[in-house]
Amino acid sequence: MNLEGKRILIIITGGIAAYKMNTAVRGFIKEGAEVKVILTPAAKDFVTPLTLSVLSRNEVLWDLSSSSGTWNNHVELALWSDAILVAPCTANTLSKMVHGACDNLAMAVYMSAKCPVFIAPAMDLDMYRHPSTRQNIQRAQDFGHILIPAEEGELASGLHGEGRMAEPEHLIETVRQYFESKDFIKNMAGKKVLITAGPTYEAIDPVRFIGNHSSGKMGFALAEEAAKRGADVILISGPSHEKIKGNHIQLIRVTSAKEMFQEVFRYFSGIDMAIASAAVADYAPKEVAAEKIKKDGDSMTIELVKNPDILKTMGEQKKKQFLIGFALETQNEEAHAKEKLHRKNLDMIVLNSLRDSGAGFQTDTNRIRIFTESQEKEFPIKPKSAVAADILDFAVAQMAK
Ligand code: C5P
């Protein structure tokens, strides 16, 4: 009974593989899960609601309103779910999912969901191979959805190839493993987390700016990890090529330190945790030239003035907020990090040294040390997603003290 108490919402769409879902529903129940089934209108031609209702021990729904005139609350159904499994997922439903078309109950539930979504496509081999399907699968994965790939074998059309829906045992096993994996720790449920990320660009004139090499990767990885753990995340990022994967992240893009400052303090009073991973420019040009500055003479001088220190101001204003800062140092790393912890009134600081290869800007990996008032911990070099998990594990443990 490995899925004991887990609430699984199964969306069955109109493909021939739908006939396997009676077995899948029964399997989930045997594993101890609570199951609700939603059909797309086309799925009703392939399976009967009555059978699925008996097997799932719940009413099976397909319309936004029932024949009795009651409204099927899609938001409630979405919030009820610990996981949504779309199986079989037809090319049509897959396309609706990635484009946000919302013309039936299944889609309305899917679009209201905050939980992990599993997709088990099933279609004929040419449809499965089609560039639009490949692109839609990729997009769904970019949303953070988990693909249960179609398998190769005999297809309903009589052809042989890739496109068969994964077998029911495989569907159940994938969902079971997900819940079992150490990744799935909902230890930040309901927490409001604000994260700054990326560089800032400080305009000199309409075409030039002062910036730095920060990629934003660490901040985006932290946002994704916090969202995965159930947090509501506000990610305020300077110019970065990174894209958001997964739900529950409100991304606000800014350019300069002053804009970042303004956005941060729009939200600061209502949040539980702030992580300042942005590489904020310390200085900005005093005047921004209205026109492109012309080449004139062998040298030029730009007068710079200090930018607001966003994190330090958070430290001054903090009440209940748990504050995490970053220190990227090139010398006397530990002393500088500890000094910042005090000066900015932080609860925790993450140090990465530019001297470590594989750490710092633009890399996909990082090597960190964490300091609090009374503790320190060193971590080996890891991908930034794993570093994000280490940082949040440490922070959650500190907050619980
Ligand atoms: O003082 P220093 O810039 O080295 O401190 C780094 C930490 O302070 C980082 O967490 C960074 O995001 C934050 N910071 C900030 N606003 C600034 C400068 C730094 O939030 N103007």
CSV table of C-alpha atoms and ligand atoms in Angstrom, one decimal:
chain,number,residue,atom,x,y,z
A,1,MET,CA,0.0,0.0,0.0
A,2,ASN,CA,2.5,2.5,-1.2
A,3,LEU,CA,0.1,5.2,-2.2
A,4,GLU,CA,-1.9,5.2,1.1
A,5,GLY,CA,-4.0,8.3,1.4
A,6,LYS,CA,-2.7,9.9,-1.8
A,7,ARG,CA,-5.4,11.5,-3.9
A,8,ILE,CA,-5.0,10.7,-7.5
A,9,LEU,CA,-7.2,12.4,-10.1
A,10,ILE,CA,-7.2,10.5,-13.3
A,11,ILE,CA,-8.2,12.3,-16.5
A,12,ILE,CA,-9.1,9.8,-19.3
A,13,THR,CA,-9.2,11.2,-22.8
A,14,GLY,CA,-10.6,9.7,-26.0
A,15,GLY,CA,-8.1,7.2,-27.2
A,16,ILE,CA,-8.4,3.5,-27.6
A,17,ALA,CA,-5.9,2.9,-24.8
A,18,ALA,CA,-8.6,4.2,-22.4
A,19,TYR,CA,-9.8,0.6,-22.1
A,20,LYS,CA,-6.7,-0.1,-20.0
A,21,MET,CA,-7.7,2.5,-17.4
A,22,ASN,CA,-10.2,0.2,-15.7
A,23,THR,CA,-7.2,-1.9,-14.7
A,24,ALA,CA,-5.1,1.2,-13.8
A,25,VAL,CA,-7.9,2.6,-11.5
A,26,ARG,CA,-8.2,-0.7,-9.8
A,27,GLY,CA,-4.4,-0.8,-9.3
A,28,PHE,CA,-4.3,2.7,-7.8
A,29,ILE,CA,-7.0,1.7,-5.3
A,30,LYS,CA,-5.2,-1.5,-4.4
A,31,GLU,CA,-2.1,0.7,-3.6
A,32,GLY,CA,-4.3,2.6,-1.1
A,33,ALA,CA,-4.8,5.7,-3.2
A,34,GLU,CA,-8.1,7.7,-3.3
A,35,VAL,CA,-9.1,8.0,-6.9
A,36,LYS,CA,-11.4,10.3,-8.8
A,37,VAL,CA,-11.9,10.0,-12.5
A,38,ILE,CA,-12.7,12.7,-15.0
A,39,LEU,CA,-13.4,11.9,-18.7
A,40,THR,CA,-13.2,14.1,-21.7
A,41,PRO,CA,-16.5,13.9,-23.7
A,42,ALA,CA,-14.7,11.8,-26.3
A,43,ALA,CA,-13.5,9.3,-23.7
A,44,LYS,CA,-17.1,8.2,-23.0
A,45,ASP,CA,-17.1,6.4,-26.3
A,46,PHE,CA,-14.3,4.2,-25.1
A,47,VAL,CA,-15.1,3.5,-21.4
A,48,THR,CA,-18.2,3.5,-19.3
A,49,PRO,CA,-18.6,5.9,-16.4
A,50,LEU,CA,-20.4,3.3,-14.4
A,51,THR,CA,-17.5,0.8,-14.5
A,52,LEU,CA,-15.0,3.5,-13.5
A,53,SER,CA,-17.3,4.8,-10.8
A,54,VAL,CA,-17.6,1.3,-9.2
A,55,LEU,CA,-13.8,0.8,-9.5
A,56,SER,CA,-12.8,4.2,-8.2
A,57,ARG,CA,-15.6,4.3,-5.5
A,58,ASN,CA,-16.3,7.8,-6.6
A,59,GLU,CA,-18.6,9.6,-9.0
A,60,VAL,CA,-17.1,9.9,-12.5
A,61,LEU,CA,-17.5,13.4,-14.0
A,62,TRP,CA,-17.1,14.8,-17.6
A,63,ASP,CA,-19.2,18.0,-17.7
A,64,LEU,CA,-18.9,21.3,-15.9
A,65,SER,CA,-22.4,20.7,-14.7
A,66,SER,CA,-24.2,17.4,-13.9
A,67,SER,CA,-27.5,16.4,-15.4
A,68,SER,CA,-29.1,17.2,-12.0
A,69,GLY,CA,-28.2,20.8,-12.6
A,70,THR,CA,-25.3,20.9,-10.1
A,71,TRP,CA,-22.1,22.5,-10.9
A,72,ASN,CA,-18.9,20.4,-10.8
A,73,ASN,CA,-16.4,22.7,-9.1
A,74,HIS,CA,-13.2,22.3,-11.1
A,75,VAL,CA,-11.2,24.4,-8.6
A,76,GLU,CA,-12.2,22.1,-5.7
A,77,LEU,CA,-11.4,19.0,-7.7
A,78,ALA,CA,-8.0,20.4,-8.6
A,79,LEU,CA,-7.2,21.3,-5.0
A,80,TRP,CA,-8.3,17.9,-3.8
A,81,SER,CA,-5.7,16.2,-6.0
A,82,ASP,CA,-2.2,15.3,-4.8
A,83,ALA,CA,-1.4,14.3,-8.4
A,84,ILE,CA,-3.2,14.4,-11.8
A,85,LEU,CA,-2.6,11.6,-14.3
A,86,VAL,CA,-3.7,12.2,-17.8
A,87,ALA,CA,-3.9,8.8,-19.4
A,88,PRO,CA,-4.3,8.1,-22.1
A,89,CYS,CA,-3.4,11.6,-23.3
A,90,THR,CA,-4.4,12.1,-26.8
A,91,ALA,CA,-2.6,14.5,-29.2
A,92,ASN,CA,-5.7,16.7,-29.0
A,93,THR,CA,-5.7,17.0,-25.1
A,94,LEU,CA,-1.9,17.4,-25.1
A,95,SER,CA,-2.2,20.3,-27.4
A,96,LYS,CA,-5.0,21.9,-25.3
A,97,MET,CA,-2.9,21.5,-22.2
A,98,VAL,CA,0.1,23.3,-23.6
A,99,HIS,CA,-1.9,26.1,-25.2
A,100,GLY,CA,-4.3,26.7,-22.4
A,101,ALA,CA,-7.5,25.7,-24.3
A,102,CYS,CA,-10.1,25.1,-21.7
A,103,ASP,CA,-13.3,23.7,-23.2
A,104,ASN,CA,-14.2,20.9,-20.9
A,105,LEU,CA,-14.2,19.9,-17.2
A,106,ALA,CA,-10.9,18.0,-17.6
A,107,MET,CA,-9.1,21.0,-18.9
A,108,ALA,CA,-10.7,23.3,-16.3
A,109,VAL,CA,-9.4,21.0,-13.6
A,110,TYR,CA,-6.0,20.7,-15.2
A,111,MET,CA,-5.7,24.4,-15.5
A,112,SER,CA,-6.6,25.0,-11.8
A,113,ALA,CA,-4.2,22.4,-10.5
A,114,LYS,CA,-1.2,23.1,-8.3
A,115,CYS,CA,-0.2,19.5,-7.9
A,116,PRO,CA,2.3,17.4,-10.1
A,117,VAL,CA,0.8,16.4,-13.4
A,118,PHE,CA,1.7,13.1,-15.1
A,119,ILE,CA,1.1,12.6,-18.8
A,120,ALA,CA,0.9,9.2,-20.5
A,121,PRO,CA,0.5,9.9,-24.3
A,122,ALA,CA,-1.1,7.3,-26.5
A,123,MET,CA,-1.4,7.7,-30.3
A,124,ASP,CA,-0.6,6.2,-33.6
A,125,LEU,CA,3.1,6.2,-34.4
A,126,ASP,CA,3.0,9.0,-37.0
A,127,MET,CA,1.0,11.2,-34.7
A,128,TYR,CA,3.5,10.5,-31.9
A,129,ARG,CA,6.4,11.4,-34.2
A,130,HIS,CA,4.8,14.5,-35.6
A,131,PRO,CA,6.8,17.7,-34.8
A,132,SER,CA,3.8,19.3,-33.2
A,133,THR,CA,3.4,16.4,-30.8
A,134,ARG,CA,7.2,16.4,-30.1
A,135,GLN,CA,7.0,20.2,-29.4
A,136,ASN,CA,3.9,19.8,-27.2
A,137,ILE,CA,5.5,17.1,-25.2
A,138,GLN,CA,8.6,19.2,-24.7
A,139,ARG,CA,6.5,22.2,-23.7
A,140,ALA,CA,4.6,20.1,-21.2
A,141,GLN,CA,7.9,19.0,-19.7
A,142,ASP,CA,9.0,22.6,-19.5
A,143,PHE,CA,5.9,23.3,-17.5
A,144,GLY,CA,7.3,20.7,-15.0
A,145,HIS,CA,4.9,17.9,-16.0
A,146,ILE,CA,6.2,14.3,-15.8
A,147,LEU,CA,6.1,12.4,-19.0
A,148,ILE,CA,5.4,8.7,-18.9
A,149,PRO,CA,6.6,8.0,-22.5
A,150,ALA,CA,4.6,5.9,-24.9
A,151,GLU,CA,6.1,2.5,-25.6
A,152,GLU,CA,6.9,0.6,-28.8
A,153,GLY,CA,4.7,-2.2,-29.8
A,154,GLU,CA,1.6,-3.2,-31.7
A,155,LEU,CA,-0.8,-0.3,-32.1
A,156,ALA,CA,-4.6,-0.4,-32.4
A,157,SER,CA,-4.3,0.6,-36.1
A,158,GLY,CA,-2.4,-2.6,-36.7
A,159,LEU,CA,0.8,-0.8,-37.3
A,160,HIS,CA,3.9,-1.4,-35.2
A,161,GLY,CA,5.8,1.4,-33.6
A,162,GLU,CA,6.1,3.9,-30.8
A,163,GLY,CA,2.8,5.3,-29.5
A,164,ARG,CA,1.3,2.6,-27.2
A,165,MET,CA,0.4,3.9,-23.8
A,166,ALA,CA,2.5,2.7,-21.0
A,167,GLU,CA,1.0,-0.3,-19.2
A,168,PRO,CA,-1.2,0.3,-16.1
A,169,GLU,CA,1.5,-1.1,-13.8
A,170,HIS,CA,4.0,1.3,-15.2
A,171,LEU,CA,1.7,4.3,-14.7
A,172,ILE,CA,1.1,3.3,-11.1
A,173,GLU,CA,4.8,2.6,-10.5
A,174,THR,CA,5.8,6.0,-11.9
A,175,VAL,CA,3.4,7.9,-9.6
A,176,ARG,CA,4.4,5.7,-6.7
A,177,GLN,CA,8.1,6.4,-7.2
A,178,TYR,CA,7.5,10.1,-7.5
A,179,PHE,CA,5.8,10.2,-4.1
A,180,GLU,CA,8.5,8.0,-2.6
A,181,SER,CA,11.4,10.1,-4.0
A,182,LYS,CA,13.2,12.3,-1.6
A,183,ASP,CA,12.4,15.2,-3.9
A,184,PHE,CA,8.8,15.2,-2.8
A,185,ILE,CA,9.0,17.0,0.5
A,186,LYS,CA,6.1,19.4,0.8
A,187,ASN,CA,7.9,21.1,3.7
A,188,MET,CA,7.2,24.6,2.5
A,189,ALA,CA,3.5,24.3,2.0
A,190,GLY,CA,1.7,27.6,2.3
A,191,LYS,CA,5.0,29.5,2.8
A,192,LYS,CA,5.4,32.8,0.9
A,193,VAL,CA,8.9,33.0,-0.5
A,194,LEU,CA,10.4,36.0,-2.3
A,195,ILE,CA,13.6,35.4,-4.4
A,196,THR,CA,15.7,37.9,-6.2
A,197,ALA,CA,17.8,36.6,-9.1
A,198,GLY,CA,20.0,37.6,-12.0
A,199,PRO,CA,22.1,40.7,-12.7
A,200,THR,CA,20.8,44.2,-12.8
A,201,TYR,CA,21.5,46.6,-15.7
A,202,GLU,CA,22.2,50.2,-14.9
A,203,ALA,CA,21.6,52.4,-17.9
A,204,ILE,CA,24.4,54.8,-19.0
A,205,ASP,CA,22.5,56.0,-22.1
A,206,PRO,CA,19.7,54.6,-24.3
A,207,VAL,CA,22.0,51.8,-25.6
A,208,ARG,CA,24.6,51.1,-22.9
A,209,PHE,CA,24.5,49.8,-19.4
A,210,ILE,CA,26.7,48.6,-16.5
A,211,GLY,CA,25.9,45.0,-15.7
A,212,ASN,CA,27.5,41.8,-14.6
A,213,HIS,CA,27.8,38.1,-15.6
A,214,SER,CA,25.1,36.7,-13.3
A,215,SER,CA,22.9,34.2,-15.3
A,216,GLY,CA,20.0,34.0,-12.8
A,217,LYS,CA,20.4,30.2,-12.7
A,218,MET,CA,20.7,29.9,-9.0
A,219,GLY,CA,17.7,32.0,-8.2
A,220,PHE,CA,15.5,30.2,-10.8
A,221,ALA,CA,16.6,26.9,-9.4
A,222,LEU,CA,15.7,28.1,-5.9
A,223,ALA,CA,12.3,29.3,-7.1
A,224,GLU,CA,11.6,25.9,-8.7
A,225,GLU,CA,12.7,24.0,-5.7
A,226,ALA,CA,10.6,26.1,-3.3
A,227,ALA,CA,7.6,25.8,-5.5
A,228,LYS,CA,8.0,22.0,-5.7
A,229,ARG,CA,7.9,22.0,-1.9
A,230,GLY,CA,4.6,23.7,-1.9
A,231,ALA,CA,5.7,27.4,-1.4
A,232,ASP,CA,4.1,30.3,-3.2
A,233,VAL,CA,7.0,32.0,-4.9
A,234,ILE,CA,7.6,35.5,-6.1
A,235,LEU,CA,10.7,35.6,-8.2
A,236,ILE,CA,12.0,39.1,-9.0
A,237,SER,CA,14.6,38.7,-11.7
A,238,GLY,CA,16.9,41.1,-13.5
A,239,PRO,CA,17.7,40.4,-17.2
A,240,SER,CA,18.2,36.7,-17.5
A,241,HIS,CA,17.7,34.1,-20.2
A,242,GLU,CA,16.3,31.6,-17.7
A,243,LYS,CA,12.7,30.4,-18.1
A,244,ILE,CA,10.3,29.3,-15.4
A,245,LYS,CA,9.4,25.6,-15.1
A,246,GLY,CA,6.5,24.5,-13.0
A,247,ASN,CA,3.6,26.2,-11.4
A,248,HIS,CA,3.3,28.6,-8.4
A,249,ILE,CA,6.0,31.0,-9.4
A,250,GLN,CA,5.0,34.6,-10.0
A,251,LEU,CA,7.9,35.9,-12.1
A,252,ILE,CA,8.5,39.7,-12.2
A,253,ARG,CA,11.1,40.8,-14.6
A,254,VAL,CA,13.0,44.1,-13.8
A,255,THR,CA,16.1,45.8,-15.2
A,256,SER,CA,17.7,48.0,-12.7
A,257,ALA,CA,18.5,47.8,-9.0
A,258,LYS,CA,16.0,50.6,-8.2
A,259,GLU,CA,13.2,48.6,-10.0
A,260,MET,CA,14.2,45.5,-8.1
A,261,PHE,CA,14.1,47.4,-4.9
A,262,GLN,CA,10.6,48.8,-5.7
A,263,GLU,CA,9.2,45.3,-6.5
A,264,VAL,CA,10.7,43.7,-3.5
A,265,PHE,CA,9.2,46.1,-1.1
A,266,ARG,CA,5.8,45.8,-2.8
A,267,TYR,CA,5.7,42.3,-1.3
A,268,PHE,CA,8.1,42.2,1.6
A,269,SER,CA,5.7,42.7,4.5
A,270,GLY,CA,3.6,39.7,3.5
A,271,ILE,CA,6.3,37.1,3.0
A,272,ASP,CA,7.8,34.4,5.2
A,273,MET,CA,11.2,34.0,3.6
A,274,ALA,CA,13.4,36.1,1.3
A,275,ILE,CA,16.4,34.8,-0.6
A,276,ALA,CA,18.6,37.5,-2.2
A,277,SER,CA,20.5,35.6,-4.9
A,278,ALA,CA,20.6,38.6,-7.3
A,279,ALA,CA,23.9,40.1,-8.2
A,280,VAL,CA,22.7,43.7,-7.8
A,281,ALA,CA,25.0,46.4,-9.2
A,282,ASP,CA,26.4,48.4,-6.3
A,283,TYR,CA,26.5,51.6,-8.3
A,284,ALA,CA,24.5,53.2,-11.1
A,285,PRO,CA,25.3,56.2,-13.3
A,286,LYS,CA,24.3,59.4,-11.6
A,287,GLU,CA,22.8,60.7,-14.8
A,288,VAL,CA,21.4,58.7,-17.7
A,289,ALA,CA,22.1,60.5,-21.0
A,290,ALA,CA,18.9,61.0,-23.0
A,291,GLU,CA,20.8,60.4,-26.3
A,292,LYS,CA,23.6,58.0,-27.2
A,293,ILE,CA,26.9,59.4,-25.8
A,294,LYS,CA,29.2,60.2,-28.7
A,295,LYS,CA,32.9,59.2,-28.8
A,296,ASP,CA,34.7,62.3,-27.7
A,297,GLY,CA,38.4,62.4,-26.6
A,298,ASP,CA,40.6,59.6,-25.3
A,299,SER,CA,38.9,59.1,-22.0
A,300,MET,CA,35.6,59.6,-20.4
A,301,THR,CA,34.3,59.7,-16.9
A,302,ILE,CA,30.9,58.5,-15.7
A,303,GLU,CA,29.9,59.5,-12.2
A,304,LEU,CA,28.4,56.6,-10.3
A,305,VAL,CA,26.2,56.8,-7.2
A,306,LYS,CA,25.4,54.0,-4.8
A,307,ASN,CA,22.4,51.8,-5.4
A,308,PRO,CA,20.1,51.0,-2.6
A,309,ASP,CA,21.1,47.7,-0.8
A,310,ILE,CA,18.0,45.7,-1.1
A,311,LEU,CA,19.0,42.9,1.2
A,312,LYS,CA,20.3,45.3,3.9
A,313,THR,CA,17.0,47.2,3.8
A,314,MET,CA,15.1,43.9,4.2
A,315,GLY,CA,17.3,43.2,7.2
A,316,GLU,CA,16.4,46.6,8.7
A,317,GLN,CA,12.6,46.1,8.1
A,318,LYS,CA,12.4,42.4,8.9
A,319,LYS,CA,9.9,41.2,11.5
A,320,LYS,CA,9.0,37.5,11.0
A,321,GLN,CA,10.8,37.1,7.7
A,322,PHE,CA,13.6,34.5,7.4
A,323,LEU,CA,16.4,36.3,5.4
A,324,ILE,CA,18.9,34.5,3.3
A,325,GLY,CA,21.7,36.3,1.5
A,326,PHE,CA,24.4,35.3,-0.9
A,327,ALA,CA,28.1,36.2,-0.8
A,328,LEU,CA,30.3,35.8,-3.9
A,329,GLU,CA,33.8,36.5,-2.8
A,330,THR,CA,37.3,36.2,-4.3
A,331,GLN,CA,39.3,36.5,-1.1
A,332,ASN,CA,38.9,36.2,2.7
A,333,GLU,CA,35.6,34.5,1.8
A,334,GLU,CA,34.5,33.3,5.2
A,335,ALA,CA,35.3,36.5,7.1
A,336,HIS,CA,33.4,38.5,4.5
A,337,ALA,CA,30.4,36.2,4.5
A,338,LYS,CA,30.1,36.3,8.3
A,339,GLU,CA,30.5,40.1,8.3
A,340,LYS,CA,27.6,40.4,5.8
A,341,LEU,CA,25.5,38.0,7.9
A,342,HIS,CA,25.8,40.5,10.8
A,343,ARG,CA,25.8,43.8,8.9
A,344,LYS,CA,22.7,42.9,6.9
A,345,ASN,CA,20.9,41.3,9.8
A,346,LEU,CA,20.5,37.9,8.0
A,347,ASP,CA,19.4,34.6,9.4
A,348,MET,CA,21.6,32.7,6.9
A,349,ILE,CA,24.2,33.4,4.2
A,350,VAL,CA,25.3,31.2,1.3
A,351,LEU,CA,28.9,31.6,0.3
A,352,ASN,CA,30.3,30.7,-3.1
A,353,SER,CA,33.8,31.5,-4.1
A,354,LEU,CA,34.9,32.5,-7.5
A,355,ARG,CA,38.1,30.6,-6.8
A,356,ASP,CA,36.2,27.3,-7.0
A,357,SER,CA,35.9,25.9,-10.5
A,358,GLY,CA,32.3,25.1,-11.3
A,359,ALA,CA,31.0,27.7,-8.8
A,360,GLY,CA,29.6,31.1,-9.3
A,361,PHE,CA,28.2,32.9,-12.4
A,362,GLN,CA,27.0,31.2,-15.6
A,363,THR,CA,27.9,27.7,-14.5
A,364,ASP,CA,25.3,24.9,-14.1
A,365,THR,CA,27.0,23.8,-10.9
A,366,ASN,CA,27.8,25.5,-7.6
A,367,ARG,CA,29.8,24.8,-4.5
A,368,ILE,CA,28.6,26.4,-1.4
A,369,ARG,CA,29.1,27.0,2.3
A,370,ILE,CA,26.3,28.0,4.6
A,371,PHE,CA,26.7,30.1,7.7
A,372,THR,CA,24.3,31.1,10.4
A,373,GLU,CA,25.0,32.8,13.7
A,374,SER,CA,26.0,29.5,15.3
A,375,GLN,CA,26.5,27.0,12.5
A,376,GLU,CA,28.3,26.4,9.3
A,377,LYS,CA,28.2,23.6,6.7
A,378,GLU,CA,30.2,22.9,3.6
A,379,PHE,CA,28.7,21.1,0.6
A,380,PRO,CA,30.4,19.4,-2.3
A,381,ILE,CA,30.0,20.7,-5.9
A,382,LYS,CA,26.6,19.9,-7.3
A,383,PRO,CA,24.1,20.9,-10.0
A,384,LYS,CA,22.4,24.2,-9.1
A,385,SER,CA,19.0,22.3,-8.7
A,386,ALA,CA,20.6,20.1,-6.0
A,387,VAL,CA,22.3,23.1,-4.4
A,388,ALA,CA,18.9,24.8,-4.2
A,389,ALA,CA,17.5,21.7,-2.4
A,390,ASP,CA,20.5,21.8,0.1
A,391,ILE,CA,19.9,25.5,0.8
A,392,LEU,CA,16.2,25.0,1.4
A,393,ASP,CA,16.7,21.9,3.5
A,394,PHE,CA,19.0,23.9,5.7
A,395,ALA,CA,16.7,27.0,5.8
A,396,VAL,CA,13.6,24.9,6.7
A,397,ALA,CA,15.5,23.2,9.5
A,398,GLN,CA,16.6,26.6,10.9
A,399,MET,CA,13.1,28.1,10.6
A,400,ALA,CA,11.7,25.2,12.6
A,401,LYS,CA,14.0,25.9,15.5
B,1,C5P,O1,27.3,43.4,-0.1
B,1,C5P,P1,27.2,42.4,-1.2
B,1,C5P,O2,26.7,43.0,-2.5
B,1,C5P,O3,28.4,41.5,-1.4
B,1,C5P,O4,26.1,41.4,-0.7
B,1,C5P,C1,25.6,40.3,-1.4
B,1,C5P,C2,24.2,40.0,-1.0
B,1,C5P,O5,23.4,41.2,-0.9
B,1,C5P,C3,23.4,39.2,-2.0
B,1,C5P,O6,22.5,38.4,-1.3
B,1,C5P,C4,22.7,40.2,-2.9
B,1,C5P,O7,21.6,39.7,-3.5
B,1,C5P,C5,22.4,41.3,-1.9
B,1,C5P,N1,22.4,42.7,-2.4
B,1,C5P,C6,21.2,43.4,-2.5
B,1,C5P,N2,21.2,44.7,-2.9
B,1,C5P,C7,22.4,45.3,-3.3
B,1,C5P,C8,23.6,44.6,-3.2
B,1,C5P,C9,23.6,43.3,-2.7
B,1,C5P,O8,20.1,42.8,-2.2
B,1,C5P,N3,22.4,46.5,-3.7
